[in-house]
PDB file of C-alpha atoms and ligand atoms in Angstrom:
ATOM      1  CA  UNK A  12      96.646  86.024  75.131  1.00  0.00           C
ATOM      2  CA  UNK A  13      97.903  89.589  75.101  1.00  0.00           C
ATOM      3  CA  UNK A  14     100.879  91.657  74.022  1.00  0.00           C
ATOM      4  CA  UNK A  15     102.101  94.516  76.204  1.00  0.00           C
ATOM      5  CA  UNK A  16     102.957  97.191  73.644  1.00  0.00           C
ATOM      6  CA  UNK A  17     104.077  99.440  76.480  1.00  0.00           C
ATOM      7  CA  UNK A  18     103.299  99.887  80.164  1.00  0.00           C
ATOM      8  CA  UNK A  19      99.890 101.406  79.474  1.00  0.00           C
ATOM      9  CA  UNK A  20      99.005  99.939  76.084  1.00  0.00           C
ATOM     10  CA  UNK A  21      97.886  96.324  75.759  1.00  0.00           C
ATOM     11  CA  UNK A  22      96.780  94.354  72.716  1.00  0.00           C
ATOM     12  CA  UNK A  23      94.306  91.571  73.614  1.00  0.00           C
ATOM     13  CA  UNK A  24      94.475  89.094  70.750  1.00  0.00           C
ATOM     14  CA  UNK A  25      91.097  87.714  69.565  1.00  0.00           C
ATOM     15  CA  UNK A  26      89.370  89.074  72.674  1.00  0.00           C
ATOM     16  CA  UNK A  27      86.175  89.546  70.637  1.00  0.00           C
ATOM     17  CA  UNK A  28      86.187  86.228  68.790  1.00  0.00           C
ATOM     18  CA  UNK A  29      83.266  84.619  70.664  1.00  0.00           C
ATOM     19  CA  UNK A  30      81.108  87.719  70.012  1.00  0.00           C
ATOM     20  CA  UNK A  31      82.321  88.747  66.560  1.00  0.00           C
ATOM     21  CA  UNK A  32      79.109  88.100  64.630  1.00  0.00           C
ATOM     22  CA  UNK A  33      76.865  89.649  67.299  1.00  0.00           C
ATOM     23  CA  UNK A  34      79.068  92.770  67.496  1.00  0.00           C
ATOM     24  CA  UNK A  35      79.198  93.124  63.697  1.00  0.00           C
ATOM     25  CA  UNK A  36      75.411  92.740  63.485  1.00  0.00           C
ATOM     26  CA  UNK A  37      74.955  95.457  66.093  1.00  0.00           C
ATOM     27  CA  UNK A  38      77.303  97.720  64.114  1.00  0.00           C
ATOM     28  CA  UNK A  39      75.228  97.081  60.985  1.00  0.00           C
ATOM     29  CA  UNK A  40      72.172  98.180  62.979  1.00  0.00           C
ATOM     30  CA  UNK A  41      73.872 101.477  63.881  1.00  0.00           C
ATOM     31  CA  UNK A  42      74.880 102.043  60.244  1.00  0.00           C
ATOM     32  CA  UNK A  43      71.245 101.657  59.088  1.00  0.00           C
ATOM     33  CA  UNK A  44      70.411 104.716  61.229  1.00  0.00           C
ATOM     34  CA  UNK A  45      73.594 106.773  60.729  1.00  0.00           C
ATOM     35  CA  UNK A  46      75.180 105.632  57.463  1.00  0.00           C
ATOM     36  CA  UNK A  47      78.866 105.532  56.580  1.00  0.00           C
ATOM     37  CA  UNK A  48      80.185 108.641  54.852  1.00  0.00           C
ATOM     38  CA  UNK A  49      83.540 110.050  53.731  1.00  0.00           C
ATOM     39  CA  UNK A  50      84.561 112.930  55.979  1.00  0.00           C
ATOM     40  CA  UNK A  51      86.749 115.768  54.714  1.00  0.00           C
ATOM     41  CA  UNK A  52      89.850 116.929  56.572  1.00  0.00           C
ATOM     42  CA  UNK A  53      90.033 120.605  57.598  1.00  0.00           C
ATOM     43  CA  UNK A  54      92.365 121.070  54.591  1.00  0.00           C
ATOM     44  CA  UNK A  55      89.588 119.796  52.321  1.00  0.00           C
ATOM     45  CA  UNK A  56      90.977 116.334  51.490  1.00  0.00           C
ATOM     46  CA  UNK A  57      88.558 113.424  51.503  1.00  0.00           C
ATOM     47  CA  UNK A  58      89.573 110.821  54.112  1.00  0.00           C
ATOM     48  CA  UNK A  59      90.147 107.361  52.640  1.00  0.00           C
ATOM     49  CA  UNK A  60      88.109 105.620  55.362  1.00  0.00           C
ATOM     50  CA  UNK A  61      84.331 105.838  55.592  1.00  0.00           C
ATOM     51  CA  UNK A  62      83.013 106.778  59.034  1.00  0.00           C
ATOM     52  CA  UNK A  63      80.001 106.949  61.276  1.00  0.00           C
ATOM     53  CA  UNK A  64      79.476 107.130  65.034  1.00  0.00           C
ATOM     54  CA  UNK A  65      77.236 106.107  67.876  1.00  0.00           C
ATOM     55  CA  UNK A  66      76.914 107.368  71.436  1.00  0.00           C
ATOM     56  CA  UNK A  67      76.255 110.861  72.833  1.00  0.00           C
ATOM     57  CA  UNK A  68      79.245 112.246  70.961  1.00  0.00           C
ATOM     58  CA  UNK A  69      80.079 111.539  67.318  1.00  0.00           C
ATOM     59  CA  UNK A  70      83.489 112.418  65.948  1.00  0.00           C
ATOM     60  CA  UNK A  71      83.448 114.759  62.945  1.00  0.00           C
ATOM     61  CA  UNK A  72      85.897 116.374  60.615  1.00  0.00           C
ATOM     62  CA  UNK A  73      85.098 119.122  58.130  1.00  0.00           C
ATOM     63  CA  UNK A  74      86.384 122.519  57.028  1.00  0.00           C
ATOM     64  CA  UNK A  75      85.721 123.861  60.530  1.00  0.00           C
ATOM     65  CA  UNK A  76      88.102 121.307  62.119  1.00  0.00           C
ATOM     66  CA  UNK A  77      88.014 118.104  64.140  1.00  0.00           C
ATOM     67  CA  UNK A  78      85.464 117.864  66.933  1.00  0.00           C
ATOM     68  CA  UNK A  79      82.723 115.900  68.666  1.00  0.00           C
ATOM     69  CA  UNK A  80      79.071 116.726  68.043  1.00  0.00           C
ATOM     70  CA  UNK A  81      75.768 115.408  69.492  1.00  0.00           C
ATOM     71  CA  UNK A  82      73.903 115.538  66.170  1.00  0.00           C
ATOM     72  CA  UNK A  83      74.703 113.527  63.048  1.00  0.00           C
ATOM     73  CA  UNK A  84      74.850 116.159  60.287  1.00  0.00           C
ATOM     74  CA  UNK A  85      73.675 113.581  57.685  1.00  0.00           C
ATOM     75  CA  UNK A  86      70.417 112.706  59.491  1.00  0.00           C
ATOM     76  CA  UNK A  87      69.957 115.850  61.603  1.00  0.00           C
ATOM     77  CA  UNK A  88      69.247 113.468  64.523  1.00  0.00           C
ATOM     78  CA  UNK A  89      71.246 112.378  67.574  1.00  0.00           C
ATOM     79  CA  UNK A  90      73.662 109.528  66.878  1.00  0.00           C
ATOM     80  CA  UNK A  91      72.309 106.027  67.595  1.00  0.00           C
ATOM     81  CA  UNK A  92      73.001 104.604  71.067  1.00  0.00           C
ATOM     82  CA  UNK A  93      76.166 102.553  71.561  1.00  0.00           C
ATOM     83  CA  UNK A  94      74.985  98.925  71.429  1.00  0.00           C
ATOM     84  CA  UNK A  95      75.063  97.191  74.851  1.00  0.00           C
ATOM     85  CA  UNK A  96      77.262  94.427  73.359  1.00  0.00           C
ATOM     86  CA  UNK A  97      79.976  96.988  72.562  1.00  0.00           C
ATOM     87  CA  UNK A  98      79.727  98.722  75.956  1.00  0.00           C
ATOM     88  CA  UNK A  99      80.052  95.388  77.776  1.00  0.00           C
ATOM     89  CA  UNK A 100      83.170  94.248  75.887  1.00  0.00           C
ATOM     90  CA  UNK A 101      84.794  97.703  76.027  1.00  0.00           C
ATOM     91  CA  UNK A 102      84.416  98.053  79.798  1.00  0.00           C
ATOM     92  CA  UNK A 103      85.523  94.427  80.343  1.00  0.00           C
ATOM     93  CA  UNK A 104      88.720  94.882  78.365  1.00  0.00           C
ATOM     94  CA  UNK A 105      89.507  98.298  79.834  1.00  0.00           C
ATOM     95  CA  UNK A 106      89.297  96.754  83.343  1.00  0.00           C
ATOM     96  CA  UNK A 107      91.621  93.924  82.283  1.00  0.00           C
ATOM     97  CA  UNK A 108      94.071  96.596  81.175  1.00  0.00           C
ATOM     98  CA  UNK A 109      93.833  98.285  84.587  1.00  0.00           C
ATOM     99  CA  UNK A 110      91.479 101.206  83.834  1.00  0.00           C
ATOM    100  CA  UNK A 111      88.526 101.082  86.237  1.00  0.00           C
ATOM    101  CA  UNK A 112      86.463 104.203  85.620  1.00  0.00           C
ATOM    102  CA  UNK A 113      85.843 104.114  81.897  1.00  0.00           C
ATOM    103  CA  UNK A 114      82.342 105.204  80.834  1.00  0.00           C
ATOM    104  CA  UNK A 115      82.305 105.309  77.035  1.00  0.00           C
ATOM    105  CA  UNK A 116      80.087 107.949  75.454  1.00  0.00           C
ATOM    106  CA  UNK A 117      81.465 107.841  71.907  1.00  0.00           C
ATOM    107  CA  UNK A 118      82.175 105.095  69.397  1.00  0.00           C
ATOM    108  CA  UNK A 119      83.697 105.978  66.044  1.00  0.00           C
ATOM    109  CA  UNK A 120      83.165 103.386  63.303  1.00  0.00           C
ATOM    110  CA  UNK A 121      85.787 103.450  60.556  1.00  0.00           C
ATOM    111  CA  UNK A 122      85.557 101.142  57.554  1.00  0.00           C
ATOM    112  CA  UNK A 123      88.715 100.571  55.516  1.00  0.00           C
ATOM    113  CA  UNK A 124      88.621  99.131  51.990  1.00  0.00           C
ATOM    114  CA  UNK A 125      91.830  98.148  50.151  1.00  0.00           C
ATOM    115  CA  UNK A 126      94.114 101.178  49.801  1.00  0.00           C
ATOM    116  CA  UNK A 127      92.575 103.080  52.738  1.00  0.00           C
ATOM    117  CA  UNK A 128      94.941 104.206  55.497  1.00  0.00           C
ATOM    118  CA  UNK A 129      95.231 106.651  58.396  1.00  0.00           C
ATOM    119  CA  UNK A 130      98.372 108.746  58.718  1.00  0.00           C
ATOM    120  CA  UNK A 131     100.190 109.368  61.997  1.00  0.00           C
ATOM    121  CA  UNK A 132      98.087 111.568  64.285  1.00  0.00           C
ATOM    122  CA  UNK A 133      97.221 112.126  67.949  1.00  0.00           C
ATOM    123  CA  UNK A 134      93.736 111.727  69.440  1.00  0.00           C
ATOM    124  CA  UNK A 135      93.320 114.995  71.283  1.00  0.00           C
ATOM    125  CA  UNK A 136      89.727 116.149  70.825  1.00  0.00           C
ATOM    126  CA  UNK A 137      88.560 114.455  74.024  1.00  0.00           C
ATOM    127  CA  UNK A 138      87.852 116.350  77.272  1.00  0.00           C
ATOM    128  CA  UNK A 139      89.828 114.141  79.692  1.00  0.00           C
ATOM    129  CA  UNK A 140      93.119 112.536  78.629  1.00  0.00           C
ATOM    130  CA  UNK A 141      93.183 110.470  81.851  1.00  0.00           C
ATOM    131  CA  UNK A 142      90.495 108.233  80.292  1.00  0.00           C
ATOM    132  CA  UNK A 143      91.723 105.325  78.184  1.00  0.00           C
ATOM    133  CA  UNK A 144      90.754 104.562  74.585  1.00  0.00           C
ATOM    134  CA  UNK A 145      89.652 101.118  73.460  1.00  0.00           C
ATOM    135  CA  UNK A 146      89.836  99.993  69.852  1.00  0.00           C
ATOM    136  CA  UNK A 147      88.219  96.909  68.289  1.00  0.00           C
ATOM    137  CA  UNK A 148      89.284  95.490  64.926  1.00  0.00           C
ATOM    138  CA  UNK A 149      87.209  93.232  62.669  1.00  0.00           C
ATOM    139  CA  UNK A 150      87.806  91.712  59.265  1.00  0.00           C
ATOM    140  CA  UNK A 151      91.011  92.138  57.281  1.00  0.00           C
ATOM    141  CA  UNK A 152      94.306  92.636  59.146  1.00  0.00           C
ATOM    142  CA  UNK A 153      96.199  95.919  58.953  1.00  0.00           C
ATOM    143  CA  UNK A 154      99.611  97.166  60.056  1.00  0.00           C
ATOM    144  CA  UNK A 155      99.302  99.549  62.999  1.00  0.00           C
ATOM    145  CA  UNK A 156     101.989 102.210  63.580  1.00  0.00           C
ATOM    146  CA  UNK A 157     102.831 103.005  67.206  1.00  0.00           C
ATOM    147  CA  UNK A 158     104.860 106.174  67.406  1.00  0.00           C
ATOM    148  CA  UNK A 159     106.186 108.603  69.972  1.00  0.00           C
ATOM    149  CA  UNK A 160     105.143 112.057  71.098  1.00  0.00           C
ATOM    150  CA  UNK A 161     106.371 113.881  67.985  1.00  0.00           C
ATOM    151  CA  UNK A 162     105.166 113.015  64.495  1.00  0.00           C
ATOM    152  CA  UNK A 163     108.784 112.586  63.378  1.00  0.00           C
ATOM    153  CA  UNK A 164     109.601 110.003  66.096  1.00  0.00           C
ATOM    154  CA  UNK A 165     110.234 106.521  64.770  1.00  0.00           C
ATOM    155  CA  UNK A 166     107.390 104.022  65.112  1.00  0.00           C
ATOM    156  CA  UNK A 167     106.970 100.314  65.779  1.00  0.00           C
ATOM    157  CA  UNK A 168     104.645  98.169  63.677  1.00  0.00           C
ATOM    158  CA  UNK A 169     102.059  95.690  65.000  1.00  0.00           C
ATOM    159  CA  UNK A 170      99.430  93.710  63.140  1.00  0.00           C
ATOM    160  CA  UNK A 171      95.825  94.372  64.192  1.00  0.00           C
ATOM    161  CA  UNK A 172      93.745  91.334  63.299  1.00  0.00           C
ATOM    162  CA  UNK A 173      90.152  90.219  63.343  1.00  0.00           C
ATOM    163  CA  UNK A 174      88.610  90.342  66.852  1.00  0.00           C
ATOM    164  CA  UNK A 175      91.603  92.057  68.480  1.00  0.00           C
ATOM    165  CA  UNK A 176      91.049  94.672  71.198  1.00  0.00           C
ATOM    166  CA  UNK A 177      93.609  97.345  72.013  1.00  0.00           C
ATOM    167  CA  UNK A 178      93.514  99.500  75.164  1.00  0.00           C
ATOM    168  CA  UNK A 179      95.805 102.390  75.970  1.00  0.00           C
ATOM    169  CA  UNK A 180      95.867 105.327  78.275  1.00  0.00           C
ATOM    170  CA  UNK A 181      97.967 107.043  80.907  1.00  0.00           C
ATOM    171  CA  UNK A 182     101.244 108.325  79.591  1.00  0.00           C
ATOM    172  CA  UNK A 183     100.649 106.628  76.200  1.00  0.00           C
ATOM    173  CA  UNK A 184      97.365 108.419  75.600  1.00  0.00           C
ATOM    174  CA  UNK A 185      98.848 111.125  73.357  1.00  0.00           C
ATOM    175  CA  UNK A 186     101.163 108.993  71.257  1.00  0.00           C
ATOM    176  CA  UNK A 187     101.185 109.404  67.505  1.00  0.00           C
ATOM    177  CA  UNK A 188      99.612 106.420  65.803  1.00  0.00           C
ATOM    178  CA  UNK A 189      98.089 105.386  62.497  1.00  0.00           C
ATOM    179  CA  UNK A 190      97.580 102.458  60.153  1.00  0.00           C
ATOM    180  CA  UNK A 191      99.207 101.553  56.837  1.00  0.00           C
ATOM    181  CA  UNK A 192      97.293 100.975  53.589  1.00  0.00           C
ATOM    182  CA  UNK A 193      94.883  98.049  53.775  1.00  0.00           C
ATOM    183  CA  UNK A 194      95.977  95.256  51.460  1.00  0.00           C
ATOM    184  CA  UNK A 195      93.562  93.622  49.030  1.00  0.00           C
ATOM    185  CA  UNK A 196      92.071  90.427  50.501  1.00  0.00           C
ATOM    186  CA  UNK A 197      88.796  88.843  51.550  1.00  0.00           C
ATOM    187  CA  UNK A 198      87.538  88.045  55.049  1.00  0.00           C
ATOM    188  CA  UNK A 199      84.699  85.566  55.686  1.00  0.00           C
ATOM    189  CA  UNK A 200      82.779  87.937  57.997  1.00  0.00           C
ATOM    190  CA  UNK A 201      83.415  91.370  56.499  1.00  0.00           C
ATOM    191  CA  UNK A 202      84.343  90.723  52.851  1.00  0.00           C
ATOM    192  CA  UNK A 203      87.058  92.983  51.439  1.00  0.00           C
ATOM    193  CA  UNK A 204      87.189  95.429  54.339  1.00  0.00           C
ATOM    194  CA  UNK A 205      88.352  96.143  57.868  1.00  0.00           C
ATOM    195  CA  UNK A 206      86.028  97.629  60.474  1.00  0.00           C
ATOM    196  CA  UNK A 207      87.576  99.555  63.375  1.00  0.00           C
ATOM    197  CA  UNK A 208      85.689 100.810  66.415  1.00  0.00           C
ATOM    198  CA  UNK A 209      87.363 103.482  68.526  1.00  0.00           C
ATOM    199  CA  UNK A 210      85.536 103.684  71.831  1.00  0.00           C
ATOM    200  CA  UNK A 211      86.137 106.764  73.929  1.00  0.00           C
ATOM    201  CA  UNK A 212      84.962 108.877  76.804  1.00  0.00           C
ATOM    202  CA  UNK A 213      84.837 112.115  74.846  1.00  0.00           C
ATOM    203  CA  UNK A 214      82.650 114.377  76.989  1.00  0.00           C
TER     204      UNK A 214
HETATM  205  C1  MD3 B1309      97.444 104.503  70.363  1.00  0.00           C
HETATM  206  N1  MD3 B1309      92.140 104.532  64.348  1.00  0.00           N
HETATM  207  O1  MD3 B1309      90.198 106.397  64.779  1.00  0.00           O
HETATM  208  S1  MD3 B1309      92.923 102.327  66.389  1.00  0.00           S
HETATM  209  C2  MD3 B1309      91.361 106.681  65.147  1.00  0.00           C
HETATM  210  O2  MD3 B1309      92.950 101.276  63.473  1.00  0.00           O
HETATM  211  C3  MD3 B1309      92.458 105.712  64.882  1.00  0.00           C
HETATM  212  O3  MD3 B1309      91.508 102.554  62.603  1.00  0.00           O
HETATM  213  C4  MD3 B1309      93.132 103.556  63.973  1.00  0.00           C
HETATM  214  O4  MD3 B1309      93.558 106.022  65.162  1.00  0.00           O
HETATM  215  C5  MD3 B1309      92.469 102.381  63.320  1.00  0.00           C
HETATM  216  O5  MD3 B1309      91.655 107.726  65.738  1.00  0.00           O
HETATM  217  C6  MD3 B1309      93.912 103.085  65.121  1.00  0.00           C
HETATM  218  C7  MD3 B1309      94.113 102.145  67.625  1.00  0.00           C
HETATM  219  C8  MD3 B1309      94.577 103.383  68.303  1.00  0.00           C
HETATM  220  C9  MD3 B1309      93.809 104.538  68.321  1.00  0.00           C
HETATM  221  C10 MD3 B1309      94.240 105.656  69.031  1.00  0.00           C
HETATM  222  C11 MD3 B1309      95.463 105.650  69.719  1.00  0.00           C
HETATM  223  C12 MD3 B1309      95.773 103.374  68.986  1.00  0.00           C
HETATM  224  C13 MD3 B1309      96.240 104.496  69.681  1.00  0.00           C
HETATM  225  C14 MD3 B1309      95.918 106.762  70.464  1.00  0.00           C
HETATM  226  C15 MD3 B1309      97.113 106.722  71.140  1.00  0.00           C
HETATM  227  C16 MD3 B1309      97.885 105.594  71.072  1.00  0.00           C
HETATM  228 FE1   FE B1310      93.580 107.845  66.369  1.00  0.00          FE
END
C-alpha cells in the first residue's frame, strides 16, 4: 500500500512492519557506540530533536554550519557502520520507487520526544542531488509538511506513522519539508518518542 505524494515522492505505508523490532534493535546498537546528542544550529539554538548518525558520513550542525563529517565529534571515532538490515530495506524501497543506483553512505537518526519538531528546510548538504533520499519512521506518528521550492510556498500535510518508508528524489529532491510538533502519546515499541532515519548518499 502506497501513496504517491508527487511524481517522484512515494510514501510506502508500513513497509517496515515485519522488520520493525530488528531495525529498532540495530539502531539501539548504533546508539551505544555513537550516542544521541542535541546539535546546535549555526545561529546557536539547540535543536529540539536528539541526533546521531551511522555510515561513512554523519550529518552535523554547529556554529560552523551544516555539513557531513567522517568522525563523530563526541567519540572522536568514525561513525558506526550502517546496519545491514537498514541498507537492505532502504535499497529495496528505493528500487520500488524507481531509483536504481542508490548506495547509501549516511544515515541520520533523529529522535523526537513530545514537543520536538523540525521547521521547513531543504536538504542540500549532499554532493549529488540526483540521488534519492529514503526516510524511515518508527514509533509515534507525526504530521509531515510537504512544501514547494520556496520556504513561503504553501505545504500539504501527511501523517508519517510507525514503520512507514518515504522515498523522494528527482525534481522533488529540493522541496522544503519539515514536521510539526510531536504530540504526547505512548507507542508499544518506542515509548513516548518517534525515531526517524534519513538515509542518504551524501558523498
Ligand atoms: C521531502 N527529517 O532529517 S523525513 C531531515 O521526519 C528531515 O524527521 C524529517 O527532514 C523527519 O532532514 C522528515 C522525510 C523527508 C526528508 C527530506 C526531504 C522528506 C523530504 C527532502 C525533500 C523532500
Ligand atoms: Fe530534511
